[in-house]
Amino acid sequence: MMDGITLSTIFQAAAGLAAGGVGITALAKTFYTTGPKETALVTRLGKLIHRVDDPGLHVKVPFIDQIAKRVGQELQQVTETLESKTADDLFVKLPISIQFEVTDPERFHFGNSKPIDNLKRSVSAAVRTVTSGKQFQELYGDRDEIGSTVIEHVQSDAADYGIYVKRIIIDEPQAPAEVQNAFNEVRASERLKAAAQNKADAHAIEVVAKARADAEAQKLAGTGAADFRKAILDGYKTQIEDLTKEGTVTKDEALRIVERSMELDALREVAERGNLIITPERLSSGGLAEVQTLRQLATKGPA
């Protein structure tokens, strides 16, 4: 006994503290939470008893039940760079990104010791198989196709790991410096060739369009001239019909009158242009005076 505190009192206090600590620990181990897109795998004495997919607060038996694994089911991504040999005997490095989701948390955790590493090995093997049949230059343009083909090859293995592969992204191949420089020169040459071809095609289109426009313009001009001549002839025909309608002028006289009108129209054209001379095919008795008149009109020019 020390100052009124007995040994049994100390033991009781220690036991109380220990019991309180155990109680607090047990309480803490009774409750657990899960987040969105997260699965908790709960085991009892090493055996899976249930999986919890619902987010929120949950209860388990303390000390006996354990959370063996929390598996996220959101989209995940792993990257790696692998070396592959192409059909033209070049060793290139391919940066690869694998996007996947865990669809079977139990198989993902309990069925494989290292499921992600196993997935990466399967993808690497499939990529090497596909790229070995392609030329180095083809790796640039066929990257999407290679990714899709690799997914078809590995999807069955991925299912064994509890994984579903969503997408495989293959970045630009990395070749030795001398090979890369040569390839860049080829690509630059192809771009210049394509630009020259595009320019030539554009010029050809412009030439064809101009030729079509010129042809259409000539067609329209010919049509206009034909219409103009037809209108003139219709006018002369109407004049003849009007002159002979009364019966006072014979048809021959009407034709001579119209012919004279045509000559006067020609003279009017000469006077307007000033650089043409027209000599009537048959001169009348006053032909000389008519020729002199034509010369005066031709030298005078337009007013």
PDB file of C-alpha atoms in Angstrom:
ATOM      1  CA  MET A   1       0.000   0.000   0.000  1.00  0.00           C
ATOM      2  CA  MET A   2       1.425   3.397  -1.112  1.00  0.00           C
ATOM      3  CA  ASP A   3      -0.354   6.554   0.028  1.00  0.00           C
ATOM      4  CA  GLY A   4      -3.738   4.819  -0.048  1.00  0.00           C
ATOM      5  CA  ILE A   5      -3.234   3.249  -3.531  1.00  0.00           C
ATOM      6  CA  THR A   6      -3.158  -0.516  -3.387  1.00  0.00           C
ATOM      7  CA  LEU A   7      -1.592  -2.816  -5.921  1.00  0.00           C
ATOM      8  CA  SER A   8      -5.004  -4.188  -6.840  1.00  0.00           C
ATOM      9  CA  THR A   9      -6.186  -0.665  -7.655  1.00  0.00           C
ATOM     10  CA  ILE A  10      -3.283  -0.220 -10.051  1.00  0.00           C
ATOM     11  CA  PHE A  11      -4.051  -3.522 -11.732  1.00  0.00           C
ATOM     12  CA  GLN A  12      -7.700  -2.590 -12.054  1.00  0.00           C
ATOM     13  CA  ALA A  13      -6.844   0.765 -13.577  1.00  0.00           C
ATOM     14  CA  ALA A  14      -4.427  -0.848 -16.018  1.00  0.00           C
ATOM     15  CA  ALA A  15      -7.018  -3.457 -16.943  1.00  0.00           C
ATOM     16  CA  GLY A  16      -9.585  -0.729 -17.494  1.00  0.00           C
ATOM     17  CA  LEU A  17      -7.249   1.209 -19.733  1.00  0.00           C
ATOM     18  CA  ALA A  18      -6.401  -1.920 -21.681  1.00  0.00           C
ATOM     19  CA  ALA A  19     -10.063  -2.823 -22.071  1.00  0.00           C
ATOM     20  CA  GLY A  20     -10.852   0.713 -23.193  1.00  0.00           C
ATOM     21  CA  GLY A  21      -8.054   0.605 -25.721  1.00  0.00           C
ATOM     22  CA  VAL A  22      -9.237  -2.730 -27.024  1.00  0.00           C
ATOM     23  CA  GLY A  23     -12.768  -1.381 -27.248  1.00  0.00           C
ATOM     24  CA  ILE A  24     -11.690   1.667 -29.176  1.00  0.00           C
ATOM     25  CA  THR A  25      -9.583  -0.469 -31.495  1.00  0.00           C
ATOM     26  CA  ALA A  26     -12.436  -2.924 -32.002  1.00  0.00           C
ATOM     27  CA  LEU A  27     -14.800  -0.053 -32.743  1.00  0.00           C
ATOM     28  CA  ALA A  28     -12.362   1.376 -35.246  1.00  0.00           C
ATOM     29  CA  LYS A  29     -12.011  -1.994 -36.953  1.00  0.00           C
ATOM     30  CA  THR A  30     -15.758  -2.543 -37.073  1.00  0.00           C
ATOM     31  CA  PHE A  31     -16.514   0.265 -39.492  1.00  0.00           C
ATOM     32  CA  TYR A  32     -14.995   0.962 -42.900  1.00  0.00           C
ATOM     33  CA  THR A  33     -15.866   2.987 -45.982  1.00  0.00           C
ATOM     34  CA  THR A  34     -15.672   2.520 -49.724  1.00  0.00           C
ATOM     35  CA  GLY A  35     -15.513   5.235 -52.365  1.00  0.00           C
ATOM     36  CA  PRO A  36     -17.143   5.583 -55.785  1.00  0.00           C
ATOM     37  CA  LYS A  37     -15.968   3.013 -58.342  1.00  0.00           C
ATOM     38  CA  GLU A  38     -14.196   1.095 -55.596  1.00  0.00           C
ATOM     39  CA  THR A  39     -14.706  -2.510 -54.524  1.00  0.00           C
ATOM     40  CA  ALA A  40     -13.679  -3.809 -51.068  1.00  0.00           C
ATOM     41  CA  LEU A  41     -12.830  -7.511 -50.829  1.00  0.00           C
ATOM     42  CA  VAL A  42     -13.602  -8.710 -47.276  1.00  0.00           C
ATOM     43  CA  THR A  43     -12.029 -11.957 -46.028  1.00  0.00           C
ATOM     44  CA  ARG A  44     -12.558 -13.974 -42.840  1.00  0.00           C
ATOM     45  CA  LEU A  45      -9.638 -16.066 -41.686  1.00  0.00           C
ATOM     46  CA  GLY A  46      -8.097 -15.769 -45.166  1.00  0.00           C
ATOM     47  CA  LYS A  47     -11.246 -16.710 -47.081  1.00  0.00           C
ATOM     48  CA  LEU A  48     -13.254 -14.284 -49.206  1.00  0.00           C
ATOM     49  CA  ILE A  49     -16.710 -13.875 -47.653  1.00  0.00           C
ATOM     50  CA  HIS A  50     -18.079 -10.994 -49.684  1.00  0.00           C
ATOM     51  CA  ARG A  51     -17.295  -8.014 -51.892  1.00  0.00           C
ATOM     52  CA  VAL A  52     -18.657  -4.538 -51.302  1.00  0.00           C
ATOM     53  CA  ASP A  53     -19.268  -2.320 -54.322  1.00  0.00           C
ATOM     54  CA  ASP A  54     -21.584   0.309 -52.841  1.00  0.00           C
ATOM     55  CA  PRO A  55     -19.861   3.513 -51.713  1.00  0.00           C
ATOM     56  CA  GLY A  56     -20.438   4.584 -48.100  1.00  0.00           C
ATOM     57  CA  LEU A  57     -20.048   3.289 -44.502  1.00  0.00           C
ATOM     58  CA  HIS A  58     -20.051  -0.469 -43.848  1.00  0.00           C
ATOM     59  CA  VAL A  59     -19.669  -2.866 -40.859  1.00  0.00           C
ATOM     60  CA  LYS A  60     -17.546  -5.984 -40.374  1.00  0.00           C
ATOM     61  CA  VAL A  61     -16.534  -8.229 -37.493  1.00  0.00           C
ATOM     62  CA  PRO A  62     -13.443  -6.668 -35.862  1.00  0.00           C
ATOM     63  CA  PHE A  63     -10.186  -8.602 -35.740  1.00  0.00           C
ATOM     64  CA  ILE A  64     -11.714 -11.526 -37.637  1.00  0.00           C
ATOM     65  CA  ASP A  65     -12.883  -9.890 -40.863  1.00  0.00           C
ATOM     66  CA  GLN A  66     -10.199  -8.129 -42.886  1.00  0.00           C
ATOM     67  CA  ILE A  67     -10.244  -5.936 -45.962  1.00  0.00           C
ATOM     68  CA  ALA A  68      -7.900  -7.890 -48.210  1.00  0.00           C
ATOM     69  CA  LYS A  69      -7.906  -5.389 -51.077  1.00  0.00           C
ATOM     70  CA  ARG A  70      -9.539  -2.211 -52.313  1.00  0.00           C
ATOM     71  CA  VAL A  71      -9.774  -2.386 -56.084  1.00  0.00           C
ATOM     72  CA  GLY A  72     -10.467   0.755 -58.108  1.00  0.00           C
ATOM     73  CA  GLN A  73     -12.736   0.253 -61.113  1.00  0.00           C
ATOM     74  CA  GLU A  74     -12.093   3.592 -62.805  1.00  0.00           C
ATOM     75  CA  LEU A  75     -10.173   3.837 -66.085  1.00  0.00           C
ATOM     76  CA  GLN A  76      -6.490   3.224 -65.420  1.00  0.00           C
ATOM     77  CA  GLN A  77      -3.400   3.630 -67.555  1.00  0.00           C
ATOM     78  CA  VAL A  78       0.076   2.143 -67.546  1.00  0.00           C
ATOM     79  CA  THR A  79       2.898   3.036 -69.916  1.00  0.00           C
ATOM     80  CA  GLU A  80       6.052   1.355 -71.079  1.00  0.00           C
ATOM     81  CA  THR A  81       8.576   1.488 -73.905  1.00  0.00           C
ATOM     82  CA  LEU A  82       9.423  -1.728 -75.684  1.00  0.00           C
ATOM     83  CA  GLU A  83      11.920  -2.564 -78.402  1.00  0.00           C
ATOM     84  CA  SER A  84      10.674  -4.269 -81.538  1.00  0.00           C
ATOM     85  CA  LYS A  85      12.148  -5.424 -84.853  1.00  0.00           C
ATOM     86  CA  THR A  86      10.431  -4.373 -88.072  1.00  0.00           C
ATOM     87  CA  ALA A  87      10.124  -6.274 -91.358  1.00  0.00           C
ATOM     88  CA  ASP A  88      13.022  -4.234 -92.795  1.00  0.00           C
ATOM     89  CA  ASP A  89      15.311  -5.369 -89.943  1.00  0.00           C
ATOM     90  CA  LEU A  90      15.296  -2.174 -87.897  1.00  0.00           C
ATOM     91  CA  PHE A  91      15.159  -2.182 -84.111  1.00  0.00           C
ATOM     92  CA  VAL A  92      12.857   0.585 -82.942  1.00  0.00           C
ATOM     93  CA  LYS A  93      11.494   1.698 -79.587  1.00  0.00           C
ATOM     94  CA  LEU A  94       7.725   1.985 -79.256  1.00  0.00           C
ATOM     95  CA  PRO A  95       6.237   4.045 -76.393  1.00  0.00           C
ATOM     96  CA  ILE A  96       2.943   2.345 -75.449  1.00  0.00           C
ATOM     97  CA  SER A  97       0.071   3.371 -73.168  1.00  0.00           C
ATOM     98  CA  ILE A  98      -2.458   0.746 -72.044  1.00  0.00           C
ATOM     99  CA  GLN A  99      -5.846   1.988 -70.847  1.00  0.00           C
ATOM    100  CA  PHE A 100      -7.905  -0.592 -68.957  1.00  0.00           C
ATOM    101  CA  GLU A 101     -10.610  -1.185 -66.360  1.00  0.00           C
ATOM    102  CA  VAL A 102     -10.821  -3.855 -63.672  1.00  0.00           C
ATOM    103  CA  THR A 103     -14.059  -5.704 -64.365  1.00  0.00           C
ATOM    104  CA  ASP A 104     -13.578  -8.666 -61.993  1.00  0.00           C
ATOM    105  CA  PRO A 105     -11.973  -7.522 -58.715  1.00  0.00           C
ATOM    106  CA  GLU A 106     -11.905 -11.035 -57.241  1.00  0.00           C
ATOM    107  CA  ARG A 107     -10.030 -12.512 -60.184  1.00  0.00           C
ATOM    108  CA  PHE A 108      -7.821  -9.431 -60.392  1.00  0.00           C
ATOM    109  CA  HIS A 109      -6.666  -9.850 -56.773  1.00  0.00           C
ATOM    110  CA  PHE A 110      -6.912 -13.538 -55.984  1.00  0.00           C
ATOM    111  CA  GLY A 111      -6.412 -15.091 -59.408  1.00  0.00           C
ATOM    112  CA  ASN A 112      -3.060 -13.439 -60.226  1.00  0.00           C
ATOM    113  CA  SER A 113      -0.153 -12.312 -58.162  1.00  0.00           C
ATOM    114  CA  LYS A 114       0.783  -9.443 -60.524  1.00  0.00           C
ATOM    115  CA  PRO A 115      -2.074  -8.910 -62.991  1.00  0.00           C
ATOM    116  CA  ILE A 116      -0.855  -5.574 -64.371  1.00  0.00           C
ATOM    117  CA  ASP A 117       2.633  -6.908 -65.025  1.00  0.00           C
ATOM    118  CA  ASN A 118       1.075  -9.925 -66.739  1.00  0.00           C
ATOM    119  CA  LEU A 119      -1.034  -7.617 -68.893  1.00  0.00           C
ATOM    120  CA  LYS A 120       2.000  -5.586 -69.915  1.00  0.00           C
ATOM    121  CA  ARG A 121       3.856  -8.747 -70.941  1.00  0.00           C
ATOM    122  CA  SER A 122       0.894  -9.927 -73.039  1.00  0.00           C
ATOM    123  CA  VAL A 123       0.619  -6.543 -74.765  1.00  0.00           C
ATOM    124  CA  SER A 124       4.360  -6.376 -75.448  1.00  0.00           C
ATOM    125  CA  ALA A 125       4.343  -9.837 -77.033  1.00  0.00           C
ATOM    126  CA  ALA A 126       1.362  -8.962 -79.230  1.00  0.00           C
ATOM    127  CA  VAL A 127       2.900  -5.645 -80.325  1.00  0.00           C
ATOM    128  CA  ARG A 128       6.138  -7.346 -81.341  1.00  0.00           C
ATOM    129  CA  THR A 129       4.188  -9.935 -83.325  1.00  0.00           C
ATOM    130  CA  VAL A 130       2.185  -7.319 -85.222  1.00  0.00           C
ATOM    131  CA  THR A 131       5.024  -4.867 -85.883  1.00  0.00           C
ATOM    132  CA  SER A 132       7.415  -7.575 -87.066  1.00  0.00           C
ATOM    133  CA  GLY A 133       5.379  -7.816 -90.262  1.00  0.00           C
ATOM    134  CA  LYS A 134       5.484  -4.084 -91.014  1.00  0.00           C
ATOM    135  CA  GLN A 135       8.073  -1.781 -92.534  1.00  0.00           C
ATOM    136  CA  PHE A 136       9.436   1.012 -90.371  1.00  0.00           C
ATOM    137  CA  GLN A 137       7.613   3.632 -92.446  1.00  0.00           C
ATOM    138  CA  GLU A 138       4.310   1.789 -91.965  1.00  0.00           C
ATOM    139  CA  LEU A 139       4.556   2.096 -88.193  1.00  0.00           C
ATOM    140  CA  TYR A 140       3.754   5.803 -88.462  1.00  0.00           C
ATOM    141  CA  GLY A 141       0.578   5.494 -90.457  1.00  0.00           C
ATOM    142  CA  ASP A 142      -0.685   2.200 -88.993  1.00  0.00           C
ATOM    143  CA  ARG A 143      -0.455   2.966 -85.279  1.00  0.00           C
ATOM    144  CA  ASP A 144      -4.226   2.983 -84.713  1.00  0.00           C
ATOM    145  CA  GLU A 145      -4.574  -0.247 -86.656  1.00  0.00           C
ATOM    146  CA  ILE A 146      -1.751  -1.842 -84.650  1.00  0.00           C
ATOM    147  CA  GLY A 147      -3.421  -0.814 -81.378  1.00  0.00           C
ATOM    148  CA  SER A 148      -6.766  -2.331 -82.427  1.00  0.00           C
ATOM    149  CA  THR A 149      -5.114  -5.564 -83.580  1.00  0.00           C
ATOM    150  CA  VAL A 150      -3.172  -5.888 -80.327  1.00  0.00           C
ATOM    151  CA  ILE A 151      -6.374  -5.462 -78.301  1.00  0.00           C
ATOM    152  CA  GLU A 152      -7.952  -8.346 -80.224  1.00  0.00           C
ATOM    153  CA  HIS A 153      -4.925 -10.496 -79.402  1.00  0.00           C
ATOM    154  CA  VAL A 154      -4.757  -9.743 -75.671  1.00  0.00           C
ATOM    155  CA  GLN A 155      -8.402  -9.329 -74.685  1.00  0.00           C
ATOM    156  CA  SER A 156      -8.792 -13.019 -73.804  1.00  0.00           C
ATOM    157  CA  ASP A 157      -5.686 -13.007 -71.594  1.00  0.00           C
ATOM    158  CA  ALA A 158      -6.794  -9.738 -70.008  1.00  0.00           C
ATOM    159  CA  ALA A 159     -10.134 -11.333 -69.053  1.00  0.00           C
ATOM    160  CA  ASP A 160      -8.200 -14.023 -67.171  1.00  0.00           C
ATOM    161  CA  TYR A 161      -6.637 -11.211 -65.137  1.00  0.00           C
ATOM    162  CA  GLY A 162     -10.046  -9.630 -64.441  1.00  0.00           C
ATOM    163  CA  ILE A 163      -9.215  -6.751 -66.809  1.00  0.00           C
ATOM    164  CA  TYR A 164     -10.890  -5.242 -69.858  1.00  0.00           C
ATOM    165  CA  VAL A 165      -8.560  -3.354 -72.225  1.00  0.00           C
ATOM    166  CA  LYS A 166     -10.214  -0.175 -73.525  1.00  0.00           C
ATOM    167  CA  ARG A 167      -7.479   1.255 -75.700  1.00  0.00           C
ATOM    168  CA  ILE A 168      -3.819   0.836 -76.597  1.00  0.00           C
ATOM    169  CA  ILE A 169      -2.048   4.021 -77.675  1.00  0.00           C
ATOM    170  CA  ILE A 170       1.170   3.624 -79.641  1.00  0.00           C
ATOM    171  CA  ASP A 171       3.253   6.762 -79.777  1.00  0.00           C
ATOM    172  CA  GLU A 172       5.676   7.741 -82.553  1.00  0.00           C
ATOM    173  CA  PRO A 173       8.330   5.059 -83.145  1.00  0.00           C
ATOM    174  CA  GLN A 174      11.852   5.933 -82.095  1.00  0.00           C
ATOM    175  CA  ALA A 175      14.564   4.671 -84.450  1.00  0.00           C
ATOM    176  CA  PRO A 176      18.342   5.155 -84.344  1.00  0.00           C
ATOM    177  CA  ALA A 177      19.351   8.711 -85.214  1.00  0.00           C
ATOM    178  CA  GLU A 178      20.691   7.947 -88.706  1.00  0.00           C
ATOM    179  CA  VAL A 179      17.544   6.010 -89.630  1.00  0.00           C
ATOM    180  CA  GLN A 180      15.278   8.726 -88.207  1.00  0.00           C
ATOM    181  CA  ASN A 181      17.096  11.449 -90.150  1.00  0.00           C
ATOM    182  CA  ALA A 182      16.793   9.509 -93.396  1.00  0.00           C
ATOM    183  CA  PHE A 183      13.108   8.891 -92.765  1.00  0.00           C
ATOM    184  CA  ASN A 184      12.494  12.565 -92.006  1.00  0.00           C
ATOM    185  CA  GLU A 185      14.090  13.471 -95.336  1.00  0.00           C
ATOM    186  CA  VAL A 186      11.802  11.036 -97.121  1.00  0.00           C
ATOM    187  CA  ARG A 187       8.744  12.476 -95.384  1.00  0.00           C
ATOM    188  CA  ALA A 188       9.812  16.038 -96.241  1.00  0.00           C
ATOM    189  CA  SER A 189      10.283  15.028 -99.872  1.00  0.00           C
ATOM    190  CA  GLU A 190       6.839  13.442 -99.948  1.00  0.00           C
ATOM    191  CA  ARG A 191       5.288  16.576 -98.466  1.00  0.00           C
ATOM    192  CA  LEU A 192       6.955  18.745-101.136  1.00  0.00           C
ATOM    193  CA  LYS A 193       5.792  16.345-103.830  1.00  0.00           C
ATOM    194  CA  ALA A 194       2.244  16.436-102.464  1.00  0.00           C
ATOM    195  CA  ALA A 195       2.295  20.240-102.331  1.00  0.00           C
ATOM    196  CA  ALA A 196       3.513  20.423-105.938  1.00  0.00           C
ATOM    197  CA  GLN A 197       0.818  17.988-107.033  1.00  0.00           C
ATOM    198  CA  ASN A 198      -1.854  20.012-105.247  1.00  0.00           C
ATOM    199  CA  LYS A 199      -0.633  23.184-106.943  1.00  0.00           C
ATOM    200  CA  ALA A 200      -0.653  21.471-110.341  1.00  0.00           C
ATOM    201  CA  ASP A 201      -4.147  20.126-109.730  1.00  0.00           C
ATOM    202  CA  ALA A 202      -5.377  23.591-108.759  1.00  0.00           C
ATOM    203  CA  HIS A 203      -3.838  25.098-111.916  1.00  0.00           C
ATOM    204  CA  ALA A 204      -5.415  22.383-114.047  1.00  0.00           C
ATOM    205  CA  ILE A 205      -8.802  23.071-112.503  1.00  0.00           C
ATOM    206  CA  GLU A 206      -8.370  26.798-113.195  1.00  0.00           C
ATOM    207  CA  VAL A 207      -7.397  26.173-116.831  1.00  0.00           C
ATOM    208  CA  VAL A 208     -10.331  23.814-117.389  1.00  0.00           C
ATOM    209  CA  ALA A 209     -12.744  26.263-115.792  1.00  0.00           C
ATOM    210  CA  LYS A 210     -11.427  29.131-117.968  1.00  0.00           C
ATOM    211  CA  ALA A 211     -11.679  26.990-121.085  1.00  0.00           C
ATOM    212  CA  ARG A 212     -15.244  26.083-120.264  1.00  0.00           C
ATOM    213  CA  ALA A 213     -16.093  29.729-119.604  1.00  0.00           C
ATOM    214  CA  ASP A 214     -14.521  30.787-122.936  1.00  0.00           C
ATOM    215  CA  ALA A 215     -16.415  28.064-124.775  1.00  0.00           C
ATOM    216  CA  GLU A 216     -19.666  29.146-123.162  1.00  0.00           C
ATOM    217  CA  ALA A 217     -18.967  32.792-123.989  1.00  0.00           C
ATOM    218  CA  GLN A 218     -18.292  31.901-127.628  1.00  0.00           C
ATOM    219  CA  LYS A 219     -21.458  29.861-127.731  1.00  0.00           C
ATOM    220  CA  LEU A 220     -23.456  32.760-126.314  1.00  0.00           C
ATOM    221  CA  ALA A 221     -21.804  35.210-128.712  1.00  0.00           C
ATOM    222  CA  GLY A 222     -22.676  32.979-131.674  1.00  0.00           C
ATOM    223  CA  THR A 223     -26.218  32.662-130.446  1.00  0.00           C
ATOM    224  CA  GLY A 224     -26.475  36.446-130.079  1.00  0.00           C
ATOM    225  CA  ALA A 225     -25.157  37.056-133.584  1.00  0.00           C
ATOM    226  CA  ALA A 226     -27.554  34.506-135.036  1.00  0.00           C
ATOM    227  CA  ASP A 227     -30.438  36.092-133.187  1.00  0.00           C
ATOM    228  CA  PHE A 228     -29.369  39.532-134.421  1.00  0.00           C
ATOM    229  CA  ARG A 229     -29.285  38.388-138.073  1.00  0.00           C
ATOM    230  CA  LYS A 230     -32.627  36.686-137.676  1.00  0.00           C
ATOM    231  CA  ALA A 231     -34.142  39.880-136.246  1.00  0.00           C
ATOM    232  CA  ILE A 232     -32.828  41.896-139.217  1.00  0.00           C
ATOM    233  CA  LEU A 233     -34.230  39.430-141.742  1.00  0.00           C
ATOM    234  CA  ASP A 234     -37.565  39.384-139.951  1.00  0.00           C
ATOM    235  CA  GLY A 235     -37.611  43.201-140.152  1.00  0.00           C
ATOM    236  CA  TYR A 236     -36.968  43.156-143.908  1.00  0.00           C
ATOM    237  CA  LYS A 237     -39.613  40.505-144.398  1.00  0.00           C
ATOM    238  CA  THR A 238     -42.118  42.682-142.538  1.00  0.00           C
ATOM    239  CA  GLN A 239     -41.195  45.677-144.714  1.00  0.00           C
ATOM    240  CA  ILE A 240     -41.798  43.677-147.907  1.00  0.00           C
ATOM    241  CA  GLU A 241     -45.148  42.416-146.643  1.00  0.00           C
ATOM    242  CA  ASP A 242     -46.219  45.962-145.678  1.00  0.00           C
ATOM    243  CA  LEU A 243     -45.222  47.384-149.111  1.00  0.00           C
ATOM    244  CA  THR A 244     -47.050  44.717-151.116  1.00  0.00           C
ATOM    245  CA  LYS A 245     -50.101  44.560-148.887  1.00  0.00           C
ATOM    246  CA  GLU A 246     -51.896  47.495-150.576  1.00  0.00           C
ATOM    247  CA  GLY A 247     -51.174  46.154-154.077  1.00  0.00           C
ATOM    248  CA  THR A 248     -49.695  49.456-155.217  1.00  0.00           C
ATOM    249  CA  VAL A 249     -46.133  48.104-155.179  1.00  0.00           C
ATOM    250  CA  THR A 250     -45.106  44.890-156.846  1.00  0.00           C
ATOM    251  CA  LYS A 251     -43.000  42.310-155.071  1.00  0.00           C
ATOM    252  CA  ASP A 252     -39.970  43.059-157.267  1.00  0.00           C
ATOM    253  CA  GLU A 253     -40.249  46.781-156.509  1.00  0.00           C
ATOM    254  CA  ALA A 254     -40.554  46.018-152.812  1.00  0.00           C
ATOM    255  CA  LEU A 255     -37.399  43.858-152.984  1.00  0.00           C
ATOM    256  CA  ARG A 256     -35.474  46.687-154.675  1.00  0.00           C
ATOM    257  CA  ILE A 257     -36.634  49.137-152.022  1.00  0.00           C
ATOM    258  CA  VAL A 258     -35.527  46.763-149.235  1.00  0.00           C
ATOM    259  CA  GLU A 259     -32.235  46.155-151.036  1.00  0.00           C
ATOM    260  CA  ARG A 260     -31.655  49.893-151.127  1.00  0.00           C
ATOM    261  CA  SER A 261     -32.458  50.103-147.417  1.00  0.00           C
ATOM    262  CA  MET A 262     -29.843  47.445-146.788  1.00  0.00           C
ATOM    263  CA  GLU A 263     -27.256  49.426-148.747  1.00  0.00           C
ATOM    264  CA  LEU A 264     -28.082  52.541-146.730  1.00  0.00           C
ATOM    265  CA  ASP A 265     -27.727  50.544-143.512  1.00  0.00           C
ATOM    266  CA  ALA A 266     -24.293  49.436-144.696  1.00  0.00           C
ATOM    267  CA  LEU A 267     -23.326  53.013-145.457  1.00  0.00           C
ATOM    268  CA  ARG A 268     -24.429  54.014-141.983  1.00  0.00           C
ATOM    269  CA  GLU A 269     -22.139  51.323-140.504  1.00  0.00           C
ATOM    270  CA  VAL A 270     -19.237  52.697-142.580  1.00  0.00           C
ATOM    271  CA  ALA A 271     -19.893  56.228-141.371  1.00  0.00           C
ATOM    272  CA  GLU A 272     -19.939  55.089-137.749  1.00  0.00           C
ATOM    273  CA  ARG A 273     -16.681  53.097-137.907  1.00  0.00           C
ATOM    274  CA  GLY A 274     -14.756  55.280-140.332  1.00  0.00           C
ATOM    275  CA  ASN A 275     -12.281  52.558-141.332  1.00  0.00           C
ATOM    276  CA  LEU A 276     -14.280  50.470-143.811  1.00  0.00           C
ATOM    277  CA  ILE A 277     -14.968  51.057-147.540  1.00  0.00           C
ATOM    278  CA  ILE A 278     -17.881  49.325-149.256  1.00  0.00           C
ATOM    279  CA  THR A 279     -18.200  49.285-153.042  1.00  0.00           C
ATOM    280  CA  PRO A 280     -21.613  48.186-154.346  1.00  0.00           C
ATOM    281  CA  GLU A 281     -21.433  45.071-156.536  1.00  0.00           C
ATOM    282  CA  ARG A 282     -23.544  46.676-159.292  1.00  0.00           C
ATOM    283  CA  LEU A 283     -23.221  50.428-159.772  1.00  0.00           C
ATOM    284  CA  SER A 284     -26.225  52.337-161.121  1.00  0.00           C
ATOM    285  CA  SER A 285     -26.072  55.159-163.637  1.00  0.00           C
ATOM    286  CA  GLY A 286     -25.106  57.491-160.829  1.00  0.00           C
ATOM    287  CA  GLY A 287     -22.470  55.048-159.563  1.00  0.00           C
ATOM    288  CA  LEU A 288     -19.541  57.437-159.693  1.00  0.00           C
ATOM    289  CA  ALA A 289     -21.252  59.947-157.499  1.00  0.00           C
ATOM    290  CA  GLU A 290     -22.159  57.121-155.109  1.00  0.00           C
ATOM    291  CA  VAL A 291     -18.532  55.977-154.880  1.00  0.00           C
ATOM    292  CA  GLN A 292     -17.409  59.570-154.196  1.00  0.00           C
ATOM    293  CA  THR A 293     -19.987  59.787-151.456  1.00  0.00           C
ATOM    294  CA  LEU A 294     -18.660  56.530-149.942  1.00  0.00           C
ATOM    295  CA  ARG A 295     -15.089  57.876-149.998  1.00  0.00           C
ATOM    296  CA  GLN A 296     -16.132  61.080-148.280  1.00  0.00           C
ATOM    297  CA  LEU A 297     -17.940  59.130-145.586  1.00  0.00           C
ATOM    298  CA  ALA A 298     -14.985  56.773-145.111  1.00  0.00           C
ATOM    299  CA  THR A 299     -12.430  59.605-144.715  1.00  0.00           C
ATOM    300  CA  LYS A 300     -14.669  61.725-142.568  1.00  0.00           C
ATOM    301  CA  GLY A 301     -14.891  59.204-139.725  1.00  0.00           C
ATOM    302  CA  PRO A 302     -17.424  59.151-136.915  1.00  0.00           C
ATOM    303  CA  ALA A 303     -18.845  62.460-135.680  1.00  0.00           C
TER     304      ALA A 303
END
